[in-house]
Amino acid sequence: EAGVAQSPRYKIIEKRQSVAFWCNPISGHATLYWYQQILGQGPKLLIQFQNNGVVDDSQLPKDRFSAERLKGVDSTLKIQPAKLEDSAVYLCASSQGLAYYEQYFGPGTRLTVT
Amino acid sequence: AQTVTQSQPEMSVQEAETVTLSCTYDTSESNYYLFWYKQPPSRQMILVIRQEAYKQQNATENRFSVNFQKAAKSFSLKFSDSQLGDTAMYFCAFMRATNAGKSTFGDGTTLTVKP
């Protein structure tokens, strides 16, 4: 069974530029999560989807971050414009559904904003 | 809001020693799940063990076991016969049972197993 795929693995941009990350969850997994992991900290949930609907986006900085999950499969997370403090690893995870508590994580995208 | 605290930022042990990682949490929920995740260097995060709050029995998974003290809101991970491959960051996480999937993570403990 293929795991959670993410791309790119690394990205370096200048502040005020925009960037997009892509995630492909495990086949059949209805729930998808985006986390931000700043160096030295634990992952912080940004947004959670159930199929193509948003379950929780209370910690998503909506003035600069956006995410979508069209057709309830792949998802894209965008930052526009980026700030220095957005430098982090962005993790995507999926689970079979809201009632299934085991999350499977992707390898992450390491973003550096200069 | 839930909080998860891991008071040991770093830990170093010799191979074959027993490791105990501590975690405390704060919540007003009565039903929830607790997890330990492992994040090896430059590798994906994986689930090590989980505990349902309504279960009194401590969870075990191969070499890994937890000491779950619900009244004290404490959830420690213990594993014996540590190996070089156990070198990783370990995260304690909390998840409400009423909104399955939204997890709150601690800031992790960096464990180094030395030969």
PDB file of C-alpha atoms in Angstrom:
ATOM      1  CA  GLU A   1       0.000   0.000   0.000  1.00  0.00           C
ATOM      2  CA  ALA A   2       1.452   3.363  -1.003  1.00  0.00           C
ATOM      3  CA  GLY A   3       1.924   5.890   1.766  1.00  0.00           C
ATOM      4  CA  VAL A   4       1.106   9.585   1.924  1.00  0.00           C
ATOM      5  CA  ALA A   5       2.961  11.435  -0.807  1.00  0.00           C
ATOM      6  CA  GLN A   6       4.055  15.056  -0.616  1.00  0.00           C
ATOM      7  CA  SER A   7       5.868  17.376  -2.985  1.00  0.00           C
ATOM      8  CA  PRO A   8       8.126  19.187  -3.181  1.00  0.00           C
ATOM      9  CA  ARG A   9      10.345  17.852  -0.403  1.00  0.00           C
ATOM     10  CA  TYR A  10      12.262  21.105  -0.092  1.00  0.00           C
ATOM     11  CA  LYS A  11      11.506  24.675  -1.087  1.00  0.00           C
ATOM     12  CA  ILE A  12      13.407  27.916  -0.617  1.00  0.00           C
ATOM     13  CA  ILE A  13      11.667  31.196  -1.355  1.00  0.00           C
ATOM     14  CA  GLU A  14      12.057  34.857  -0.502  1.00  0.00           C
ATOM     15  CA  LYS A  15       9.644  36.620   1.794  1.00  0.00           C
ATOM     16  CA  ARG A  16       6.531  37.964   0.097  1.00  0.00           C
ATOM     17  CA  GLN A  17       6.685  35.251  -2.559  1.00  0.00           C
ATOM     18  CA  SER A  18       4.026  32.574  -2.831  1.00  0.00           C
ATOM     19  CA  VAL A  19       4.408  28.806  -2.539  1.00  0.00           C
ATOM     20  CA  ALA A  20       2.205  25.746  -2.876  1.00  0.00           C
ATOM     21  CA  PHE A  21       2.506  22.264  -1.429  1.00  0.00           C
ATOM     22  CA  TRP A  22       0.794  19.158  -2.688  1.00  0.00           C
ATOM     23  CA  CYS A  23      -0.376  16.073  -0.814  1.00  0.00           C
ATOM     24  CA  ASN A  24      -1.772  12.767  -2.025  1.00  0.00           C
ATOM     25  CA  PRO A  25      -3.221  10.727   0.856  1.00  0.00           C
ATOM     26  CA  ILE A  26      -3.434   6.980   1.155  1.00  0.00           C
ATOM     27  CA  SER A  27      -6.059   5.622  -1.199  1.00  0.00           C
ATOM     28  CA  GLY A  28      -9.470   5.491   0.419  1.00  0.00           C
ATOM     29  CA  HIS A  29      -8.593   7.744   3.346  1.00  0.00           C
ATOM     30  CA  ALA A  30     -11.390  10.245   3.847  1.00  0.00           C
ATOM     31  CA  THR A  31      -9.674  12.511   6.352  1.00  0.00           C
ATOM     32  CA  LEU A  32      -6.691  14.683   5.473  1.00  0.00           C
ATOM     33  CA  TYR A  33      -4.674  16.962   7.733  1.00  0.00           C
ATOM     34  CA  TRP A  34      -2.084  19.678   7.209  1.00  0.00           C
ATOM     35  CA  TYR A  35       0.334  20.379  10.051  1.00  0.00           C
ATOM     36  CA  GLN A  36       3.019  23.005  10.495  1.00  0.00           C
ATOM     37  CA  GLN A  37       6.090  21.849  12.412  1.00  0.00           C
ATOM     38  CA  ILE A  38       8.484  24.622  13.375  1.00  0.00           C
ATOM     39  CA  LEU A  39      11.991  23.474  14.283  1.00  0.00           C
ATOM     40  CA  GLY A  40      12.112  22.285  17.875  1.00  0.00           C
ATOM     41  CA  GLN A  41       8.327  22.122  18.251  1.00  0.00           C
ATOM     42  CA  GLY A  42       5.616  19.567  17.794  1.00  0.00           C
ATOM     43  CA  PRO A  43       3.281  19.597  14.799  1.00  0.00           C
ATOM     44  CA  LYS A  44       0.471  22.134  14.922  1.00  0.00           C
ATOM     45  CA  LEU A  45      -2.739  21.371  13.044  1.00  0.00           C
ATOM     46  CA  LEU A  46      -3.509  23.948  10.358  1.00  0.00           C
ATOM     47  CA  ILE A  47      -6.517  22.416   8.671  1.00  0.00           C
ATOM     48  CA  GLN A  48      -8.466  19.163   8.619  1.00  0.00           C
ATOM     49  CA  PHE A  49     -10.630  17.919   5.743  1.00  0.00           C
ATOM     50  CA  GLN A  50     -13.268  15.227   5.712  1.00  0.00           C
ATOM     51  CA  ASN A  51     -13.629  14.274   2.045  1.00  0.00           C
ATOM     52  CA  ASN A  52     -13.699  17.705   0.373  1.00  0.00           C
ATOM     53  CA  GLY A  53     -15.191  19.597   3.309  1.00  0.00           C
ATOM     54  CA  VAL A  54     -13.323  21.497   6.033  1.00  0.00           C
ATOM     55  CA  VAL A  55     -13.750  20.066   9.543  1.00  0.00           C
ATOM     56  CA  ASP A  56     -11.406  22.422  11.373  1.00  0.00           C
ATOM     57  CA  ASP A  57      -9.329  25.375  10.212  1.00  0.00           C
ATOM     58  CA  SER A  58      -9.279  27.335  13.436  1.00  0.00           C
ATOM     59  CA  GLN A  59      -5.470  27.606  13.475  1.00  0.00           C
ATOM     60  CA  LEU A  60      -5.007  28.424   9.807  1.00  0.00           C
ATOM     61  CA  PRO A  61      -3.786  32.013   9.251  1.00  0.00           C
ATOM     62  CA  LYS A  62      -6.416  32.735   6.665  1.00  0.00           C
ATOM     63  CA  ASP A  63      -4.979  36.091   5.615  1.00  0.00           C
ATOM     64  CA  ARG A  64      -2.079  34.281   3.943  1.00  0.00           C
ATOM     65  CA  PHE A  65      -2.748  30.545   4.013  1.00  0.00           C
ATOM     66  CA  SER A  66      -5.318  28.684   1.958  1.00  0.00           C
ATOM     67  CA  ALA A  67      -6.001  25.014   1.343  1.00  0.00           C
ATOM     68  CA  GLU A  68      -8.300  22.988  -0.808  1.00  0.00           C
ATOM     69  CA  ARG A  69      -9.127  19.381  -1.380  1.00  0.00           C
ATOM     70  CA  LEU A  70     -10.943  19.160  -4.643  1.00  0.00           C
ATOM     71  CA  LYS A  71     -12.733  15.871  -5.338  1.00  0.00           C
ATOM     72  CA  GLY A  72     -11.883  14.688  -1.828  1.00  0.00           C
ATOM     73  CA  VAL A  73      -8.518  13.189  -2.755  1.00  0.00           C
ATOM     74  CA  ASP A  74      -5.422  15.349  -3.360  1.00  0.00           C
ATOM     75  CA  SER A  75      -4.917  18.543  -1.424  1.00  0.00           C
ATOM     76  CA  THR A  76      -2.963  21.748  -1.938  1.00  0.00           C
ATOM     77  CA  LEU A  77      -1.775  24.145   0.743  1.00  0.00           C
ATOM     78  CA  LYS A  78      -0.767  27.644  -0.379  1.00  0.00           C
ATOM     79  CA  ILE A  79       1.008  30.495   1.332  1.00  0.00           C
ATOM     80  CA  GLN A  80       0.760  33.974  -0.170  1.00  0.00           C
ATOM     81  CA  PRO A  81       2.671  36.079   0.712  1.00  0.00           C
ATOM     82  CA  ALA A  82       5.210  34.140   2.759  1.00  0.00           C
ATOM     83  CA  LYS A  83       6.830  35.540   5.889  1.00  0.00           C
ATOM     84  CA  LEU A  84      10.084  34.570   7.565  1.00  0.00           C
ATOM     85  CA  GLU A  85       8.164  32.903  10.404  1.00  0.00           C
ATOM     86  CA  ASP A  86       6.558  30.491   7.927  1.00  0.00           C
ATOM     87  CA  SER A  87       9.841  28.597   7.716  1.00  0.00           C
ATOM     88  CA  ALA A  88       8.901  25.121   8.897  1.00  0.00           C
ATOM     89  CA  VAL A  89       8.171  21.582   7.804  1.00  0.00           C
ATOM     90  CA  TYR A  90       4.656  21.165   6.455  1.00  0.00           C
ATOM     91  CA  LEU A  91       3.313  17.707   7.152  1.00  0.00           C
ATOM     92  CA  CYS A  92       0.363  16.074   5.502  1.00  0.00           C
ATOM     93  CA  ALA A  93      -1.384  13.140   7.162  1.00  0.00           C
ATOM     94  CA  SER A  94      -4.420  11.031   6.395  1.00  0.00           C
ATOM     95  CA  SER A  95      -6.713   8.625   8.183  1.00  0.00           C
ATOM     96  CA  GLN A  96      -9.584   6.404   7.138  1.00  0.00           C
ATOM     97  CA  GLY A  97     -12.121   8.779   8.625  1.00  0.00           C
ATOM     98  CA  LEU A  98     -13.066  10.855  11.622  1.00  0.00           C
ATOM     99  CA  ALA A  99     -13.798   7.726  13.624  1.00  0.00           C
ATOM    100  CA  TYR A 100     -10.429   6.182  12.779  1.00  0.00           C
ATOM    101  CA  TYR A 101      -7.806   7.737  14.979  1.00  0.00           C
ATOM    102  CA  GLU A 102      -4.599   6.411  13.441  1.00  0.00           C
ATOM    103  CA  GLN A 103      -2.991   9.057  11.260  1.00  0.00           C
ATOM    104  CA  TYR A 104      -0.426   8.237   8.596  1.00  0.00           C
ATOM    105  CA  PHE A 105       2.092  10.960   7.906  1.00  0.00           C
ATOM    106  CA  GLY A 106       3.874  11.948   4.724  1.00  0.00           C
ATOM    107  CA  PRO A 107       7.574  12.851   4.572  1.00  0.00           C
ATOM    108  CA  GLY A 108       6.863  16.582   4.787  1.00  0.00           C
ATOM    109  CA  THR A 109       7.940  19.647   2.836  1.00  0.00           C
ATOM    110  CA  ARG A 110      10.717  21.706   4.376  1.00  0.00           C
ATOM    111  CA  LEU A 111      10.116  25.384   3.595  1.00  0.00           C
ATOM    112  CA  THR A 112      12.787  28.012   4.093  1.00  0.00           C
ATOM    113  CA  VAL A 113      11.787  31.649   3.711  1.00  0.00           C
ATOM    114  CA  THR A 114      14.710  34.070   3.323  1.00  0.00           C
TER     115      THR A 114
ATOM    116  CA  ALA B   1      -8.150  23.886  24.928  1.00  0.00           C
ATOM    117  CA  GLN B   2      -5.885  20.941  25.478  1.00  0.00           C
ATOM    118  CA  THR B   3      -2.199  21.222  26.279  1.00  0.00           C
ATOM    119  CA  VAL B   4       0.500  18.565  26.156  1.00  0.00           C
ATOM    120  CA  THR B   5       3.813  18.992  27.973  1.00  0.00           C
ATOM    121  CA  GLN B   6       6.959  16.957  27.506  1.00  0.00           C
ATOM    122  CA  SER B   7       9.422  18.090  30.142  1.00  0.00           C
ATOM    123  CA  GLN B   8      12.473  16.299  28.733  1.00  0.00           C
ATOM    124  CA  PRO B   9      13.696  18.126  25.611  1.00  0.00           C
ATOM    125  CA  GLU B  10      16.618  15.723  25.193  1.00  0.00           C
ATOM    126  CA  MET B  11      17.679  12.339  26.504  1.00  0.00           C
ATOM    127  CA  SER B  12      20.659  10.124  25.865  1.00  0.00           C
ATOM    128  CA  VAL B  13      20.995   6.447  26.782  1.00  0.00           C
ATOM    129  CA  GLN B  14      23.338   3.569  26.081  1.00  0.00           C
ATOM    130  CA  GLU B  15      22.264   0.752  23.847  1.00  0.00           C
ATOM    131  CA  ALA B  16      20.235  -1.937  25.670  1.00  0.00           C
ATOM    132  CA  GLU B  17      19.158   0.428  28.461  1.00  0.00           C
ATOM    133  CA  THR B  18      15.547   1.030  29.390  1.00  0.00           C
ATOM    134  CA  VAL B  19      14.020   4.345  28.371  1.00  0.00           C
ATOM    135  CA  THR B  20      11.187   6.231  30.016  1.00  0.00           C
ATOM    136  CA  LEU B  21       9.773   9.342  28.368  1.00  0.00           C
ATOM    137  CA  SER B  22       7.367  11.515  30.292  1.00  0.00           C
ATOM    138  CA  CYS B  23       4.297  13.412  29.186  1.00  0.00           C
ATOM    139  CA  THR B  24       1.610  15.341  31.016  1.00  0.00           C
ATOM    140  CA  TYR B  25      -1.529  16.836  29.563  1.00  0.00           C
ATOM    141  CA  ASP B  26      -4.354  19.071  30.574  1.00  0.00           C
ATOM    142  CA  THR B  27      -7.950  18.641  29.482  1.00  0.00           C
ATOM    143  CA  SER B  28     -11.496  18.889  30.723  1.00  0.00           C
ATOM    144  CA  GLU B  29     -12.599  16.064  28.438  1.00  0.00           C
ATOM    145  CA  SER B  30     -13.470  12.717  29.952  1.00  0.00           C
ATOM    146  CA  ASN B  31     -13.074  10.622  26.827  1.00  0.00           C
ATOM    147  CA  TYR B  32      -9.995  10.935  24.667  1.00  0.00           C
ATOM    148  CA  TYR B  33      -7.025   9.149  23.144  1.00  0.00           C
ATOM    149  CA  LEU B  34      -3.326   9.508  23.878  1.00  0.00           C
ATOM    150  CA  PHE B  35      -0.522   8.617  21.513  1.00  0.00           C
ATOM    151  CA  TRP B  36       3.218   8.347  21.258  1.00  0.00           C
ATOM    152  CA  TYR B  37       4.681   9.047  17.819  1.00  0.00           C
ATOM    153  CA  LYS B  38       8.250   8.489  16.670  1.00  0.00           C
ATOM    154  CA  GLN B  39       9.949  10.769  14.134  1.00  0.00           C
ATOM    155  CA  PRO B  40      13.372   9.410  13.082  1.00  0.00           C
ATOM    156  CA  PRO B  41      15.882  11.852  11.585  1.00  0.00           C
ATOM    157  CA  SER B  42      14.734  12.854   8.091  1.00  0.00           C
ATOM    158  CA  ARG B  43      12.064  10.178   8.115  1.00  0.00           C
ATOM    159  CA  GLN B  44       8.319  10.054   8.436  1.00  0.00           C
ATOM    160  CA  MET B  45       6.460  10.194  11.702  1.00  0.00           C
ATOM    161  CA  ILE B  46       4.955   6.882  12.743  1.00  0.00           C
ATOM    162  CA  LEU B  47       2.616   5.806  15.487  1.00  0.00           C
ATOM    163  CA  VAL B  48       4.289   3.875  18.317  1.00  0.00           C
ATOM    164  CA  ILE B  49       1.418   3.219  20.684  1.00  0.00           C
ATOM    165  CA  ARG B  50      -2.029   4.534  21.618  1.00  0.00           C
ATOM    166  CA  GLN B  51      -4.154   4.511  24.747  1.00  0.00           C
ATOM    167  CA  GLU B  52      -7.894   4.959  25.053  1.00  0.00           C
ATOM    168  CA  ALA B  53      -8.730   7.013  28.138  1.00  0.00           C
ATOM    169  CA  TYR B  54     -11.691   4.811  29.049  1.00  0.00           C
ATOM    170  CA  LYS B  55      -9.431   1.766  29.338  1.00  0.00           C
ATOM    171  CA  GLN B  56      -7.778   1.258  32.701  1.00  0.00           C
ATOM    172  CA  GLN B  57      -5.287  -1.247  31.356  1.00  0.00           C
ATOM    173  CA  ASN B  58      -2.033   0.224  30.120  1.00  0.00           C
ATOM    174  CA  ALA B  59      -1.382  -0.324  26.424  1.00  0.00           C
ATOM    175  CA  THR B  60       1.541  -2.439  25.278  1.00  0.00           C
ATOM    176  CA  GLU B  61       3.033  -2.933  21.836  1.00  0.00           C
ATOM    177  CA  ASN B  62       6.009  -5.262  21.551  1.00  0.00           C
ATOM    178  CA  ARG B  63       8.881  -3.579  23.499  1.00  0.00           C
ATOM    179  CA  PHE B  64       6.792  -0.514  24.208  1.00  0.00           C
ATOM    180  CA  SER B  65       4.415   0.111  27.079  1.00  0.00           C
ATOM    181  CA  VAL B  66       2.760   3.108  28.649  1.00  0.00           C
ATOM    182  CA  ASN B  67       2.031   4.145  32.202  1.00  0.00           C
ATOM    183  CA  PHE B  68      -1.310   5.930  31.987  1.00  0.00           C
ATOM    184  CA  GLN B  69      -2.367   7.767  35.128  1.00  0.00           C
ATOM    185  CA  LYS B  70      -5.685   9.405  34.258  1.00  0.00           C
ATOM    186  CA  ALA B  71      -6.197  11.245  37.541  1.00  0.00           C
ATOM    187  CA  ALA B  72      -2.701  12.686  37.396  1.00  0.00           C
ATOM    188  CA  LYS B  73      -3.032  13.341  33.626  1.00  0.00           C
ATOM    189  CA  SER B  74       0.242  11.598  33.048  1.00  0.00           C
ATOM    190  CA  PHE B  75       1.180   9.364  30.120  1.00  0.00           C
ATOM    191  CA  SER B  76       4.728   8.021  30.010  1.00  0.00           C
ATOM    192  CA  LEU B  77       6.310   5.729  27.436  1.00  0.00           C
ATOM    193  CA  LYS B  78       8.684   2.982  28.448  1.00  0.00           C
ATOM    194  CA  PHE B  79      10.703   0.626  26.342  1.00  0.00           C
ATOM    195  CA  SER B  80      13.404  -1.829  27.169  1.00  0.00           C
ATOM    196  CA  ASP B  81      16.474  -3.026  25.274  1.00  0.00           C
ATOM    197  CA  SER B  82      16.972   0.288  23.474  1.00  0.00           C
ATOM    198  CA  GLN B  83      18.525   0.058  20.007  1.00  0.00           C
ATOM    199  CA  LEU B  84      20.385   2.462  17.758  1.00  0.00           C
ATOM    200  CA  GLY B  85      17.298   2.562  15.550  1.00  0.00           C
ATOM    201  CA  ASP B  86      15.293   4.021  18.415  1.00  0.00           C
ATOM    202  CA  THR B  87      17.177   7.301  17.982  1.00  0.00           C
ATOM    203  CA  ALA B  88      14.446   9.776  17.068  1.00  0.00           C
ATOM    204  CA  MET B  89      12.176  12.523  18.309  1.00  0.00           C
ATOM    205  CA  TYR B  90       9.249  11.189  20.298  1.00  0.00           C
ATOM    206  CA  PHE B  91       6.021  13.137  20.472  1.00  0.00           C
ATOM    207  CA  CYS B  92       3.187  12.711  22.898  1.00  0.00           C
ATOM    208  CA  ALA B  93      -0.209  13.630  21.444  1.00  0.00           C
ATOM    209  CA  PHE B  94      -3.753  14.071  22.703  1.00  0.00           C
ATOM    210  CA  MET B  95      -6.941  13.673  20.711  1.00  0.00           C
ATOM    211  CA  ARG B  96     -10.509  14.333  21.821  1.00  0.00           C
ATOM    212  CA  ALA B  97     -12.849  11.460  21.187  1.00  0.00           C
ATOM    213  CA  THR B  98     -15.596  13.897  20.214  1.00  0.00           C
ATOM    214  CA  ASN B  99     -13.645  15.250  17.276  1.00  0.00           C
ATOM    215  CA  ALA B 100     -11.528  12.317  16.247  1.00  0.00           C
ATOM    216  CA  GLY B 101      -8.450  13.371  14.354  1.00  0.00           C
ATOM    217  CA  LYS B 102      -7.696  16.786  15.788  1.00  0.00           C
ATOM    218  CA  SER B 103      -4.515  16.119  17.718  1.00  0.00           C
ATOM    219  CA  THR B 104      -2.523  18.336  20.043  1.00  0.00           C
ATOM    220  CA  PHE B 105       1.159  17.463  20.130  1.00  0.00           C
ATOM    221  CA  GLY B 106       3.829  18.108  22.728  1.00  0.00           C
ATOM    222  CA  ASP B 107       7.120  19.666  21.676  1.00  0.00           C
ATOM    223  CA  GLY B 108       8.887  16.340  21.688  1.00  0.00           C
ATOM    224  CA  THR B 109      11.820  14.607  23.324  1.00  0.00           C
ATOM    225  CA  THR B 110      14.958  14.015  21.287  1.00  0.00           C
ATOM    226  CA  LEU B 111      16.254  10.569  22.212  1.00  0.00           C
ATOM    227  CA  THR B 112      19.754   9.494  21.292  1.00  0.00           C
ATOM    228  CA  VAL B 113      20.773   5.869  21.751  1.00  0.00           C
ATOM    229  CA  LYS B 114      24.542   5.496  21.874  1.00  0.00           C
ATOM    230  CA  PRO B 115      26.515   2.333  21.102  1.00  0.00           C
TER     231      PRO B 115
END
